[in-house]
């Protein structure tokens, strides 16, 4: 049984013993002073300001004192807790300032360090050239057509009037697929896209077909086994060679500038009749205008004209093969190699540069849109 309150001697409540309160405060202040960072201070706070800290215990004891003793004990403990609170606040701001300073140093960013440069890629000039030509024709209302690179022999040759024994069939050195009787080849030209389109669509037909083609050539300055062609085909009522010339002129102006124009020479292609070879006026020496000095022109070799590619009026036989009545419709077609056009236009020295895939080559021609 506990003693009555009147006999209670505060000095006997050890937690409230002035020496103990002072010691607890001194302990706590030392711990606060010794806290080296904010985490440390947090631990110190729990130990010396928390519910179970000596000063909190002392504070709790005050309630049990007789009224006469409460005031003095309350003042003593209150002052001690106040001093400790101030010490915590002061230490807290010192440690926060230190932390902020450390962050500024540790997380410093040296904006003068050269950055790792990741170069954006460049579209290949072949792609850009094809795209420019396609865009121009699309702008005139033509449509883009595509066909597979692995093509049936029938579409690549037979339907284009290059029958099995046709001598021109041997002219295009063909990659055949195993087994040879699979009837498949890597297309040697984009002309089969003409056939595919005519078989699928009713005239009028106006298509432009860019794409890869394959021939068994070794890679050298002027040849590559994989190259690109662009093919145009128009089938409508009343189309004549005048329309063909107009389309060819539009084509070379897009490709080589507004000052050029075409001339045509007789040639032979099984799928066109009549067939022509198209030349265009040299965009460097402008041929006729500077006839006198054309001999020096390295681009055209002095003739004033540069060979563009094949063209002609679509052979009636080809129209019939595709189910189009040649007495109602007529049409023209032309096709050419993009690499050659690009080499001419930009003075690219050899085919190697074109196929090596060095980004610096692509970057020379601009990144493209
Ligand atoms: N396909 C032919 C070749 O690769 C080029 C060609 C000639 C395409 C005449 C045509 C054309 O559309 O009418 O040599």
JSON list of N, CA and C in Angstrom, two decimals, residues 197-240:
[
{"chain": "A", "resi": 197, "resn": "UNK", "atom": "N", "xyz": [-0.89, -5.10, -111.92]},
{"chain": "A", "resi": 197, "resn": "UNK", "atom": "CA", "xyz": [-1.89, -4.03, -111.83]},
{"chain": "A", "resi": 197, "resn": "UNK", "atom": "C", "xyz": [-2.96, -4.20, -112.90]},
{"chain": "A", "resi": 198, "resn": "UNK", "atom": "N", "xyz": [-2.51, -4.51, -114.13]},
{"chain": "A", "resi": 198, "resn": "UNK", "atom": "CA", "xyz": [-3.49, -4.63, -115.23]},
{"chain": "A", "resi": 198, "resn": "UNK", "atom": "C", "xyz": [-4.42, -5.82, -115.01]},
{"chain": "A", "resi": 199, "resn": "UNK", "atom": "N", "xyz": [-3.89, -6.86, -114.35]},
{"chain": "A", "resi": 199, "resn": "UNK", "atom": "CA", "xyz": [-4.76, -8.02, -114.08]},
{"chain": "A", "resi": 199, "resn": "UNK", "atom": "C", "xyz": [-5.78, -7.69, -113.00]},
{"chain": "A", "resi": 200, "resn": "UNK", "atom": "N", "xyz": [-5.41, -6.79, -112.10]},
{"chain": "A", "resi": 200, "resn": "UNK", "atom": "CA", "xyz": [-6.28, -6.51, -110.95]},
{"chain": "A", "resi": 200, "resn": "UNK", "atom": "C", "xyz": [-7.22, -5.34, -111.16]},
{"chain": "A", "resi": 201, "resn": "UNK", "atom": "N", "xyz": [-6.81, -4.37, -111.98]},
{"chain": "A", "resi": 201, "resn": "UNK", "atom": "CA", "xyz": [-7.60, -3.13, -112.09]},
{"chain": "A", "resi": 201, "resn": "UNK", "atom": "C", "xyz": [-8.14, -2.92, -113.49]},
{"chain": "A", "resi": 202, "resn": "UNK", "atom": "N", "xyz": [-9.28, -2.30, -113.54]},
{"chain": "A", "resi": 202, "resn": "UNK", "atom": "CA", "xyz": [-9.82, -1.86, -114.82]},
{"chain": "A", "resi": 202, "resn": "UNK", "atom": "C", "xyz": [-9.15, -0.54, -115.21]},
{"chain": "A", "resi": 203, "resn": "UNK", "atom": "N", "xyz": [-8.89, -0.31, -116.49]},
{"chain": "A", "resi": 203, "resn": "UNK", "atom": "CA", "xyz": [-8.41, 1.02, -116.88]},
{"chain": "A", "resi": 203, "resn": "UNK", "atom": "C", "xyz": [-9.50, 2.07, -116.59]},
{"chain": "A", "resi": 204, "resn": "UNK", "atom": "N", "xyz": [-9.20, 3.32, -116.42]},
{"chain": "A", "resi": 204, "resn": "UNK", "atom": "CA", "xyz": [-7.84, 3.88, -116.57]},
{"chain": "A", "resi": 204, "resn": "UNK", "atom": "C", "xyz": [-6.91, 3.51, -115.41]},
{"chain": "A", "resi": 205, "resn": "UNK", "atom": "N", "xyz": [-5.66, 3.30, -115.80]},
{"chain": "A", "resi": 205, "resn": "UNK", "atom": "CA", "xyz": [-4.62, 2.94, -114.82]},
{"chain": "A", "resi": 205, "resn": "UNK", "atom": "C", "xyz": [-3.48, 3.95, -114.95]},
{"chain": "A", "resi": 206, "resn": "UNK", "atom": "N", "xyz": [-3.10, 4.51, -113.83]},
{"chain": "A", "resi": 206, "resn": "UNK", "atom": "CA", "xyz": [-1.91, 5.37, -113.80]},
{"chain": "A", "resi": 206, "resn": "UNK", "atom": "C", "xyz": [-1.13, 5.00, -112.54]},
{"chain": "A", "resi": 207, "resn": "UNK", "atom": "N", "xyz": [-0.07, 4.25, -112.72]},
{"chain": "A", "resi": 207, "resn": "UNK", "atom": "CA", "xyz": [0.67, 3.81, -111.52]},
{"chain": "A", "resi": 207, "resn": "UNK", "atom": "C", "xyz": [2.16, 4.11, -111.61]},
{"chain": "A", "resi": 208, "resn": "UNK", "atom": "N", "xyz": [2.74, 4.28, -110.45]},
{"chain": "A", "resi": 208, "resn": "UNK", "atom": "CA", "xyz": [4.19, 4.41, -110.33]},
{"chain": "A", "resi": 208, "resn": "UNK", "atom": "C", "xyz": [4.62, 3.34, -109.33]},
{"chain": "A", "resi": 209, "resn": "UNK", "atom": "N", "xyz": [5.64, 2.57, -109.72]},
{"chain": "A", "resi": 209, "resn": "UNK", "atom": "CA", "xyz": [6.02, 1.41, -108.90]},
{"chain": "A", "resi": 209, "resn": "UNK", "atom": "C", "xyz": [7.53, 1.39, -108.66]},
{"chain": "A", "resi": 210, "resn": "UNK", "atom": "N", "xyz": [7.96, 1.85, -107.49]},
{"chain": "A", "resi": 210, "resn": "UNK", "atom": "CA", "xyz": [9.39, 1.76, -107.17]},
{"chain": "A", "resi": 210, "resn": "UNK", "atom": "C", "xyz": [9.68, 0.43, -106.48]},
{"chain": "A", "resi": 211, "resn": "UNK", "atom": "N", "xyz": [10.90, -0.05, -106.61]},
{"chain": "A", "resi": 211, "resn": "UNK", "atom": "CA", "xyz": [11.20, -1.29, -105.87]},
{"chain": "A", "resi": 211, "resn": "UNK", "atom": "C", "xyz": [12.57, -1.86, -106.20]},
{"chain": "A", "resi": 212, "resn": "UNK", "atom": "N", "xyz": [12.93, -2.89, -105.41]},
{"chain": "A", "resi": 212, "resn": "UNK", "atom": "CA", "xyz": [14.22, -3.57, -105.58]},
{"chain": "A", "resi": 212, "resn": "UNK", "atom": "C", "xyz": [14.12, -4.61, -106.68]},
{"chain": "A", "resi": 213, "resn": "UNK", "atom": "N", "xyz": [15.20, -4.74, -107.44]},
{"chain": "A", "resi": 213, "resn": "UNK", "atom": "CA", "xyz": [15.28, -5.79, -108.44]},
{"chain": "A", "resi": 213, "resn": "UNK", "atom": "C", "xyz": [16.65, -6.48, -108.34]},
{"chain": "A", "resi": 214, "resn": "UNK", "atom": "N", "xyz": [16.75, -7.66, -108.91]},
{"chain": "A", "resi": 214, "resn": "UNK", "atom": "CA", "xyz": [17.94, -8.50, -108.71]},
{"chain": "A", "resi": 214, "resn": "UNK", "atom": "C", "xyz": [18.48, -9.04, -110.03]},
{"chain": "A", "resi": 215, "resn": "UNK", "atom": "N", "xyz": [19.78, -8.98, -110.18]},
{"chain": "A", "resi": 215, "resn": "UNK", "atom": "CA", "xyz": [20.40, -9.64, -111.34]},
{"chain": "A", "resi": 215, "resn": "UNK", "atom": "C", "xyz": [21.75, -10.22, -110.90]},
{"chain": "A", "resi": 216, "resn": "UNK", "atom": "N", "xyz": [22.17, -11.27, -111.59]},
{"chain": "A", "resi": 216, "resn": "UNK", "atom": "CA", "xyz": [23.38, -11.98, -111.14]},
{"chain": "A", "resi": 216, "resn": "UNK", "atom": "C", "xyz": [24.65, -11.24, -111.57]},
{"chain": "A", "resi": 217, "resn": "UNK", "atom": "N", "xyz": [24.72, -9.99, -111.24]},
{"chain": "A", "resi": 217, "resn": "UNK", "atom": "CA", "xyz": [25.93, -9.20, -111.54]},
{"chain": "A", "resi": 217, "resn": "UNK", "atom": "C", "xyz": [26.81, -9.15, -110.30]},
{"chain": "A", "resi": 218, "resn": "UNK", "atom": "N", "xyz": [28.13, -9.08, -110.51]},
{"chain": "A", "resi": 218, "resn": "UNK", "atom": "CA", "xyz": [29.02, -8.86, -109.37]},
{"chain": "A", "resi": 218, "resn": "UNK", "atom": "C", "xyz": [29.03, -7.37, -109.06]},
{"chain": "A", "resi": 219, "resn": "UNK", "atom": "N", "xyz": [29.29, -7.09, -107.80]},
{"chain": "A", "resi": 219, "resn": "UNK", "atom": "CA", "xyz": [29.36, -5.68, -107.40]},
{"chain": "A", "resi": 219, "resn": "UNK", "atom": "C", "xyz": [30.65, -5.07, -107.97]},
{"chain": "A", "resi": 220, "resn": "UNK", "atom": "N", "xyz": [30.50, -4.06, -108.78]},
{"chain": "A", "resi": 220, "resn": "UNK", "atom": "CA", "xyz": [31.67, -3.30, -109.23]},
{"chain": "A", "resi": 220, "resn": "UNK", "atom": "C", "xyz": [31.26, -1.83, -109.33]},
{"chain": "A", "resi": 221, "resn": "UNK", "atom": "N", "xyz": [32.07, -1.02, -110.01]},
{"chain": "A", "resi": 221, "resn": "UNK", "atom": "CA", "xyz": [31.80, 0.42, -110.00]},
{"chain": "A", "resi": 221, "resn": "UNK", "atom": "C", "xyz": [30.43, 0.78, -110.57]},
{"chain": "A", "resi": 222, "resn": "UNK", "atom": "N", "xyz": [29.95, -0.03, -111.51]},
{"chain": "A", "resi": 222, "resn": "UNK", "atom": "CA", "xyz": [28.68, 0.35, -112.16]},
{"chain": "A", "resi": 222, "resn": "UNK", "atom": "C", "xyz": [27.57, -0.70, -111.99]},
{"chain": "A", "resi": 223, "resn": "UNK", "atom": "N", "xyz": [27.89, -1.82, -111.34]},
{"chain": "A", "resi": 223, "resn": "UNK", "atom": "CA", "xyz": [26.88, -2.87, -111.17]},
{"chain": "A", "resi": 223, "resn": "UNK", "atom": "C", "xyz": [26.70, -3.26, -109.72]},
{"chain": "A", "resi": 224, "resn": "UNK", "atom": "N", "xyz": [25.51, -3.71, -109.42]},
{"chain": "A", "resi": 224, "resn": "UNK", "atom": "CA", "xyz": [25.26, -4.31, -108.11]},
{"chain": "A", "resi": 224, "resn": "UNK", "atom": "C", "xyz": [24.16, -5.36, -108.30]},
{"chain": "A", "resi": 225, "resn": "UNK", "atom": "N", "xyz": [24.28, -6.50, -107.62]},
{"chain": "A", "resi": 225, "resn": "UNK", "atom": "CA", "xyz": [23.28, -7.56, -107.84]},
{"chain": "A", "resi": 225, "resn": "UNK", "atom": "C", "xyz": [21.88, -7.18, -107.34]},
{"chain": "A", "resi": 226, "resn": "UNK", "atom": "N", "xyz": [21.81, -6.20, -106.45]},
{"chain": "A", "resi": 226, "resn": "UNK", "atom": "CA", "xyz": [20.50, -5.71, -105.99]},
{"chain": "A", "resi": 226, "resn": "UNK", "atom": "C", "xyz": [20.45, -4.23, -106.30]},
{"chain": "A", "resi": 227, "resn": "UNK", "atom": "N", "xyz": [19.48, -3.82, -107.04]},
{"chain": "A", "resi": 227, "resn": "UNK", "atom": "CA", "xyz": [19.37, -2.38, -107.30]},
{"chain": "A", "resi": 227, "resn": "UNK", "atom": "C", "xyz": [17.90, -1.99, -107.35]},
{"chain": "A", "resi": 228, "resn": "UNK", "atom": "N", "xyz": [17.65, -0.74, -107.66]},
{"chain": "A", "resi": 228, "resn": "UNK", "atom": "CA", "xyz": [16.28, -0.24, -107.58]},
{"chain": "A", "resi": 228, "resn": "UNK", "atom": "C", "xyz": [15.82, 0.29, -108.94]},
{"chain": "A", "resi": 229, "resn": "UNK", "atom": "N", "xyz": [14.60, 0.02, -109.24]},
{"chain": "A", "resi": 229, "resn": "UNK", "atom": "CA", "xyz": [14.01, 0.59, -110.45]},
{"chain": "A", "resi": 229, "resn": "UNK", "atom": "C", "xyz": [12.74, 1.34, -110.07]},
{"chain": "A", "resi": 230, "resn": "UNK", "atom": "N", "xyz": [12.34, 2.20, -110.99]},
{"chain": "A", "resi": 230, "resn": "UNK", "atom": "CA", "xyz": [11.03, 2.81, -110.82]},
{"chain": "A", "resi": 230, "resn": "UNK", "atom": "C", "xyz": [10.33, 2.67, -112.17]},
{"chain": "A", "resi": 231, "resn": "UNK", "atom": "N", "xyz": [9.10, 2.27, -112.09]},
{"chain": "A", "resi": 231, "resn": "UNK", "atom": "CA", "xyz": [8.33, 1.90, -113.27]},
{"chain": "A", "resi": 231, "resn": "UNK", "atom": "C", "xyz": [7.07, 2.74, -113.32]},
{"chain": "A", "resi": 232, "resn": "UNK", "atom": "N", "xyz": [6.74, 3.24, -114.48]},
{"chain": "A", "resi": 232, "resn": "UNK", "atom": "CA", "xyz": [5.48, 3.97, -114.61]},
{"chain": "A", "resi": 232, "resn": "UNK", "atom": "C", "xyz": [4.64, 3.31, -115.70]},
{"chain": "A", "resi": 233, "resn": "UNK", "atom": "N", "xyz": [3.35, 3.25, -115.47]},
{"chain": "A", "resi": 233, "resn": "UNK", "atom": "CA", "xyz": [2.44, 2.66, -116.45]},
{"chain": "A", "resi": 233, "resn": "UNK", "atom": "C", "xyz": [1.16, 3.48, -116.51]},
{"chain": "A", "resi": 234, "resn": "UNK", "atom": "N", "xyz": [0.76, 3.80, -117.73]},
{"chain": "A", "resi": 234, "resn": "UNK", "atom": "CA", "xyz": [-0.53, 4.50, -117.91]},
{"chain": "A", "resi": 234, "resn": "UNK", "atom": "C", "xyz": [-1.33, 3.76, -118.97]},
{"chain": "A", "resi": 235, "resn": "UNK", "atom": "N", "xyz": [-2.56, 3.41, -118.64]},
{"chain": "A", "resi": 235, "resn": "UNK", "atom": "CA", "xyz": [-3.47, 2.76, -119.60]},
{"chain": "A", "resi": 235, "resn": "UNK", "atom": "C", "xyz": [-4.77, 3.56, -119.60]},
{"chain": "A", "resi": 236, "resn": "UNK", "atom": "N", "xyz": [-5.16, 4.02, -120.76]},
{"chain": "A", "resi": 236, "resn": "UNK", "atom": "CA", "xyz": [-6.38, 4.82, -120.82]},
{"chain": "A", "resi": 236, "resn": "UNK", "atom": "C", "xyz": [-6.85, 4.81, -122.28]},
{"chain": "A", "resi": 237, "resn": "UNK", "atom": "N", "xyz": [-7.97, 5.45, -122.53]},
{"chain": "A", "resi": 237, "resn": "UNK", "atom": "CA", "xyz": [-8.42, 5.57, -123.93]},
{"chain": "A", "resi": 237, "resn": "UNK", "atom": "C", "xyz": [-7.65, 6.70, -124.60]},
{"chain": "A", "resi": 238, "resn": "UNK", "atom": "N", "xyz": [-7.11, 6.40, -125.77]},
{"chain": "A", "resi": 238, "resn": "UNK", "atom": "CA", "xyz": [-6.50, 7.46, -126.57]},
{"chain": "A", "resi": 238, "resn": "UNK", "atom": "C", "xyz": [-5.13, 7.92, -126.16]},
{"chain": "A", "resi": 239, "resn": "UNK", "atom": "N", "xyz": [-4.41, 7.12, -125.37]},
{"chain": "A", "resi": 239, "resn": "UNK", "atom": "CA", "xyz": [-3.04, 7.55, -125.01]},
{"chain": "A", "resi": 239, "resn": "UNK", "atom": "C", "xyz": [-2.10, 7.32, -126.19]},
{"chain": "A", "resi": 240, "resn": "UNK", "atom": "N", "xyz": [-1.22, 8.28, -126.42]},
{"chain": "A", "resi": 240, "resn": "UNK", "atom": "CA", "xyz": [-0.29, 8.20, -127.55]},
{"chain": "A", "resi": 240, "resn": "UNK", "atom": "C", "xyz": [1.13, 8.43, -127.06]}
]
